[in-house]
Amino acid sequence: MRKGSGAGWYNIFEEEDEAMTREVVIGLDIGTTSVKAVVFQLSGKVVSESEELITSYYPKQGWVEQDPDEIERLAVKVVRTAIEEGNINNTEILTVGFSSAMHSLICIGKDRQPLSPALIWADGRSSEQAKKMKQEKGKMVFEKTGVPIHPMTPLSKLIWMKEVGYEPYLSAAYFLSIKEYLLLKWFDQRVVDYSMAVSTGLLNAHSLDWDEDLLKLADIQRNQLSEVVSPMTILTGLKEHIAGEMGVDSDLPFVMGAADGQLANLGIGAISPGEVAITAGTSGAIRQFANGFNITEKHDTFSYAFTKEFSIIGGPTNNGGIALQWLKELLNYEGTFDEFTQEAEKVAPGAEGLLFLPYINGERAPLWNQQAKGNFFGMSVTHKREHFVRAVLEGITLNLYQIGQSLENLAGAPDKIYVNGGLARSSLWLQMLADIFGKEVYVAESHHSAAWGAAWTGLVALNKAASFEQIKENIPMSAPIIPSESNHKTYRELYKKYELLVNDLVKHF
């Protein structure tokens, strides 16, 4: 994953001398629940950060929307705040790199203003359209795109819009993701990187171009979508009023970056063969970089392009920390989230026979069934709160392990596992993860992996870094978590029961 020569990387691997002019880079991460800006030294050390929560709206059961203008305003705000809190001079900033969650969709009018809210990945209004498409054209769509058919994709959402006569769709001049909307507002350009484009379900992953057959399914035109470009595309000409509000120079170069999954792998260093990254926040995913385009016969994992040469393969789950938060609220636990998680320490691995299938929010991988439902199995009168906490944590992790089995069938067994996301702050869960997978687990000191991946992509684009691989020397890491062989043995047996339960219950969803 090399780009350019070694020009300019001579100063990256040394700590910046505070007496000299600093060089910093900003990663702007547009997530599902928040917008974050993180200022990094070139060594990967965090200088400052700012985060603002995004409001989600639920107008109907299964619908999830966000306000694109709110997100754009928050993105400006967090960059400015991070710069101010880090006491950064404009001359010190090399670039801003973009990271973004996938699968959002906004209908845009001729005046380049939103006609609709942003329908985010969690929006399930196109469930019936996705189900029908999977039955009738599933093989064709997946083999062209590498994107499993699911209500999360803009392709499914567009078909829903067409079938119900959704007015913003009928009037739209363009269809954009939230990331593309920011670029349109800030640079007056309609561009999209490979990873964000392929995740729409409309891009042919073989040619990295919009696919005419898929455009016909959605009944839209090529000119309604953005130009597909490399993640290292440099954007200049930031509008003066945006630059003023953001607190940067208008000639500051911004770099396209990619989707948050690819950049989270990059930002934690999981970029070589055998290196797997697990993200566990509200939702979760397990991913690995690979050469070219790779799909499974079962259609249970994705293959999303990063560059022309490399893609990321893996599977996402809807059910990460959200399942634990649900249980905390259900039990009216008044302590902190960390205190609630620690309840699981009172119980041995296996939660004394209590098993949890974590599909409380529908599911993407490995089931790709938005109608999936969560289940507790093996409940007994002796089970207490701590058993349920441990069972939920184990269910989340066994689900990730099951997705990992599909990935292993495609790419081979992992050598190293890297972890990021909110759950990675729990030492108890990290040990559980190491025990279930039976592998050492590596965690970066900073949990801002996607933002660091976006920032590093900017450095590569500007020839301030020699290659993507060089990031491995610029990620401050904590000591690895070593698996317990006895616990791993327990979990191997538990997983057999878990897998049997999943296979038996899936037909009822």
mmCIF file with all atom_site columns, C-alpha atoms in Angstrom, residues 202-286:
data_model
loop_
_atom_site.group_PDB
_atom_site.id
_atom_site.type_symbol
_atom_site.label_atom_id
_atom_site.label_alt_id
_atom_site.label_comp_id
_atom_site.label_asym_id
_atom_site.label_entity_id
_atom_site.label_seq_id
_atom_site.pdbx_PDB_ins_code
_atom_site.Cartn_x
_atom_site.Cartn_y
_atom_site.Cartn_z
_atom_site.occupancy
_atom_site.B_iso_or_equiv
_atom_site.pdbx_formal_charge
_atom_site.auth_seq_id
_atom_site.auth_comp_id
_atom_site.auth_asym_id
_atom_site.auth_atom_id
_atom_site.pdbx_PDB_model_num
ATOM 1  C CA . LEU A 1 202 ? -24.526 1.373   -6.993  1.00 0.00 ? 202 LEU A CA 1
ATOM 2  C CA . LEU A 1 203 ? -20.823 1.121   -7.861  1.00 0.00 ? 203 LEU A CA 1
ATOM 3  C CA . ASN A 1 204 ? -19.348 -1.746  -9.833  1.00 0.00 ? 204 ASN A CA 1
ATOM 4  C CA . ALA A 1 205 ? -16.470 -2.896  -7.635  1.00 0.00 ? 205 ALA A CA 1
ATOM 5  C CA . HIS A 1 206 ? -14.610 -4.374  -10.613 1.00 0.00 ? 206 HIS A CA 1
ATOM 6  C CA . SER A 1 207 ? -14.496 -1.156  -12.661 1.00 0.00 ? 207 SER A CA 1
ATOM 7  C CA . LEU A 1 208 ? -14.883 1.328   -9.769  1.00 0.00 ? 208 LEU A CA 1
ATOM 8  C CA . ASP A 1 209 ? -17.508 3.108   -11.844 1.00 0.00 ? 209 ASP A CA 1
ATOM 9  C CA . TRP A 1 210 ? -21.259 3.578   -11.486 1.00 0.00 ? 210 TRP A CA 1
ATOM 10 C CA . ASP A 1 211 ? -23.040 0.500   -12.822 1.00 0.00 ? 211 ASP A CA 1
ATOM 11 C CA . GLU A 1 212 ? -25.760 1.049   -15.424 1.00 0.00 ? 212 GLU A CA 1
ATOM 12 C CA . ASP A 1 213 ? -27.791 -2.015  -14.372 1.00 0.00 ? 213 ASP A CA 1
ATOM 13 C CA . LEU A 1 214 ? -27.863 -0.826  -10.774 1.00 0.00 ? 214 LEU A CA 1
ATOM 14 C CA . LEU A 1 215 ? -28.723 2.739   -11.774 1.00 0.00 ? 215 LEU A CA 1
ATOM 15 C CA . LYS A 1 216 ? -31.718 1.329   -13.643 1.00 0.00 ? 216 LYS A CA 1
ATOM 16 C CA . LEU A 1 217 ? -32.850 -0.545  -10.521 1.00 0.00 ? 217 LEU A CA 1
ATOM 17 C CA . ALA A 1 218 ? -32.889 2.755   -8.634  1.00 0.00 ? 218 ALA A CA 1
ATOM 18 C CA . ASP A 1 219 ? -34.233 4.626   -11.688 1.00 0.00 ? 219 ASP A CA 1
ATOM 19 C CA . ILE A 1 220 ? -31.640 7.386   -11.409 1.00 0.00 ? 220 ILE A CA 1
ATOM 20 C CA . GLN A 1 221 ? -29.066 8.886   -13.783 1.00 0.00 ? 221 GLN A CA 1
ATOM 21 C CA . ARG A 1 222 ? -25.279 8.843   -13.608 1.00 0.00 ? 222 ARG A CA 1
ATOM 22 C CA . ASN A 1 223 ? -25.153 12.655  -13.474 1.00 0.00 ? 223 ASN A CA 1
ATOM 23 C CA . GLN A 1 224 ? -27.176 12.588  -10.249 1.00 0.00 ? 224 GLN A CA 1
ATOM 24 C CA . LEU A 1 225 ? -24.213 10.946  -8.485  1.00 0.00 ? 225 LEU A CA 1
ATOM 25 C CA . SER A 1 226 ? -20.788 12.354  -7.680  1.00 0.00 ? 226 SER A CA 1
ATOM 26 C CA . GLU A 1 227 ? -17.489 11.872  -9.466  1.00 0.00 ? 227 GLU A CA 1
ATOM 27 C CA . VAL A 1 228 ? -15.623 8.873   -8.018  1.00 0.00 ? 228 VAL A CA 1
ATOM 28 C CA . VAL A 1 229 ? -12.085 9.750   -6.914  1.00 0.00 ? 229 VAL A CA 1
ATOM 29 C CA . SER A 1 230 ? -9.126  8.390   -4.942  1.00 0.00 ? 230 SER A CA 1
ATOM 30 C CA . PRO A 1 231 ? -9.031  8.745   -1.139  1.00 0.00 ? 231 PRO A CA 1
ATOM 31 C CA . MET A 1 232 ? -5.836  10.769  -1.621  1.00 0.00 ? 232 MET A CA 1
ATOM 32 C CA . THR A 1 233 ? -7.548  13.442  -3.716  1.00 0.00 ? 233 THR A CA 1
ATOM 33 C CA . ILE A 1 234 ? -6.573  16.883  -2.446  1.00 0.00 ? 234 ILE A CA 1
ATOM 34 C CA . LEU A 1 235 ? -9.344  19.475  -2.148  1.00 0.00 ? 235 LEU A CA 1
ATOM 35 C CA . THR A 1 236 ? -8.492  23.173  -2.176  1.00 0.00 ? 236 THR A CA 1
ATOM 36 C CA . GLY A 1 237 ? -10.448 26.401  -2.338  1.00 0.00 ? 237 GLY A CA 1
ATOM 37 C CA . LEU A 1 238 ? -12.330 26.207  0.954   1.00 0.00 ? 238 LEU A CA 1
ATOM 38 C CA . LYS A 1 239 ? -15.018 28.900  0.882   1.00 0.00 ? 239 LYS A CA 1
ATOM 39 C CA . GLU A 1 240 ? -13.897 32.044  2.701   1.00 0.00 ? 240 GLU A CA 1
ATOM 40 C CA . HIS A 1 241 ? -16.834 32.213  5.102   1.00 0.00 ? 241 HIS A CA 1
ATOM 41 C CA . ILE A 1 242 ? -16.427 28.537  6.044   1.00 0.00 ? 242 ILE A CA 1
ATOM 42 C CA . ALA A 1 243 ? -12.689 29.038  6.597   1.00 0.00 ? 243 ALA A CA 1
ATOM 43 C CA . GLY A 1 244 ? -13.442 32.014  8.859   1.00 0.00 ? 244 GLY A CA 1
ATOM 44 C CA . GLU A 1 245 ? -15.964 30.069  10.922  1.00 0.00 ? 245 GLU A CA 1
ATOM 45 C CA . MET A 1 246 ? -13.634 27.088  11.136  1.00 0.00 ? 246 MET A CA 1
ATOM 46 C CA . GLY A 1 247 ? -10.613 29.179  12.075  1.00 0.00 ? 247 GLY A CA 1
ATOM 47 C CA . VAL A 1 248 ? -8.342  27.980  9.251   1.00 0.00 ? 248 VAL A CA 1
ATOM 48 C CA . ASP A 1 249 ? -6.818  29.518  6.140   1.00 0.00 ? 249 ASP A CA 1
ATOM 49 C CA . SER A 1 250 ? -8.905  29.219  2.983   1.00 0.00 ? 250 SER A CA 1
ATOM 50 C CA . ASP A 1 251 ? -5.946  27.706  1.118   1.00 0.00 ? 251 ASP A CA 1
ATOM 51 C CA . LEU A 1 252 ? -5.547  24.851  3.637   1.00 0.00 ? 252 LEU A CA 1
ATOM 52 C CA . PRO A 1 253 ? -5.590  21.556  1.683   1.00 0.00 ? 253 PRO A CA 1
ATOM 53 C CA . PHE A 1 254 ? -8.207  19.002  2.694   1.00 0.00 ? 254 PHE A CA 1
ATOM 54 C CA . VAL A 1 255 ? -7.882  15.331  1.691   1.00 0.00 ? 255 VAL A CA 1
ATOM 55 C CA . MET A 1 256 ? -10.816 13.086  0.703   1.00 0.00 ? 256 MET A CA 1
ATOM 56 C CA . GLY A 1 257 ? -10.025 10.203  3.016   1.00 0.00 ? 257 GLY A CA 1
ATOM 57 C CA . ALA A 1 258 ? -12.431 7.275   3.055   1.00 0.00 ? 258 ALA A CA 1
ATOM 58 C CA . ALA A 1 259 ? -15.099 5.465   5.050   1.00 0.00 ? 259 ALA A CA 1
ATOM 59 C CA . ASP A 1 260 ? -14.587 5.010   8.774   1.00 0.00 ? 260 ASP A CA 1
ATOM 60 C CA . GLY A 1 261 ? -14.087 1.252   8.544   1.00 0.00 ? 261 GLY A CA 1
ATOM 61 C CA . GLN A 1 262 ? -11.113 1.412   6.191   1.00 0.00 ? 262 GLN A CA 1
ATOM 62 C CA . LEU A 1 263 ? -9.603  4.278   8.123   1.00 0.00 ? 263 LEU A CA 1
ATOM 63 C CA . ALA A 1 264 ? -10.088 2.610   11.503  1.00 0.00 ? 264 ALA A CA 1
ATOM 64 C CA . ASN A 1 265 ? -8.036  -0.340  10.241  1.00 0.00 ? 265 ASN A CA 1
ATOM 65 C CA . LEU A 1 266 ? -5.383  1.993   8.900   1.00 0.00 ? 266 LEU A CA 1
ATOM 66 C CA . GLY A 1 267 ? -5.343  4.135   12.038  1.00 0.00 ? 267 GLY A CA 1
ATOM 67 C CA . ILE A 1 268 ? -4.740  1.162   14.321  1.00 0.00 ? 268 ILE A CA 1
ATOM 68 C CA . GLY A 1 269 ? -2.168  -0.448  11.996  1.00 0.00 ? 269 GLY A CA 1
ATOM 69 C CA . ALA A 1 270 ? -4.190  -3.488  10.850  1.00 0.00 ? 270 ALA A CA 1
ATOM 70 C CA . ILE A 1 271 ? -3.111  -3.265  7.230   1.00 0.00 ? 271 ILE A CA 1
ATOM 71 C CA . SER A 1 272 ? -0.912  -6.318  6.568   1.00 0.00 ? 272 SER A CA 1
ATOM 72 C CA . PRO A 1 273 ? -2.023  -9.886  5.732   1.00 0.00 ? 273 PRO A CA 1
ATOM 73 C CA . GLY A 1 274 ? -3.277  -11.703 8.833   1.00 0.00 ? 274 GLY A CA 1
ATOM 74 C CA . GLU A 1 275 ? -3.998  -8.498  10.746  1.00 0.00 ? 275 GLU A CA 1
ATOM 75 C CA . VAL A 1 276 ? -7.646  -8.109  11.738  1.00 0.00 ? 276 VAL A CA 1
ATOM 76 C CA . ALA A 1 277 ? -9.272  -5.053  13.293  1.00 0.00 ? 277 ALA A CA 1
ATOM 77 C CA . ILE A 1 278 ? -12.352 -5.168  15.495  1.00 0.00 ? 278 ILE A CA 1
ATOM 78 C CA . THR A 1 279 ? -14.348 -2.028  16.160  1.00 0.00 ? 279 THR A CA 1
ATOM 79 C CA . ALA A 1 280 ? -16.780 -2.244  19.060  1.00 0.00 ? 280 ALA A CA 1
ATOM 80 C CA . GLY A 1 281 ? -18.757 0.862   19.856  1.00 0.00 ? 281 GLY A CA 1
ATOM 81 C CA . THR A 1 282 ? -22.521 1.304   19.663  1.00 0.00 ? 282 THR A CA 1
ATOM 82 C CA . SER A 1 283 ? -22.385 -1.123  16.758  1.00 0.00 ? 283 SER A CA 1
ATOM 83 C CA . GLY A 1 284 ? -19.366 -3.187  15.705  1.00 0.00 ? 284 GLY A CA 1
ATOM 84 C CA . ALA A 1 285 ? -17.385 -4.680  12.850  1.00 0.00 ? 285 ALA A CA 1
ATOM 85 C CA . ILE A 1 286 ? -14.499 -6.997  12.082  1.00 0.00 ? 286 ILE A CA 1
#
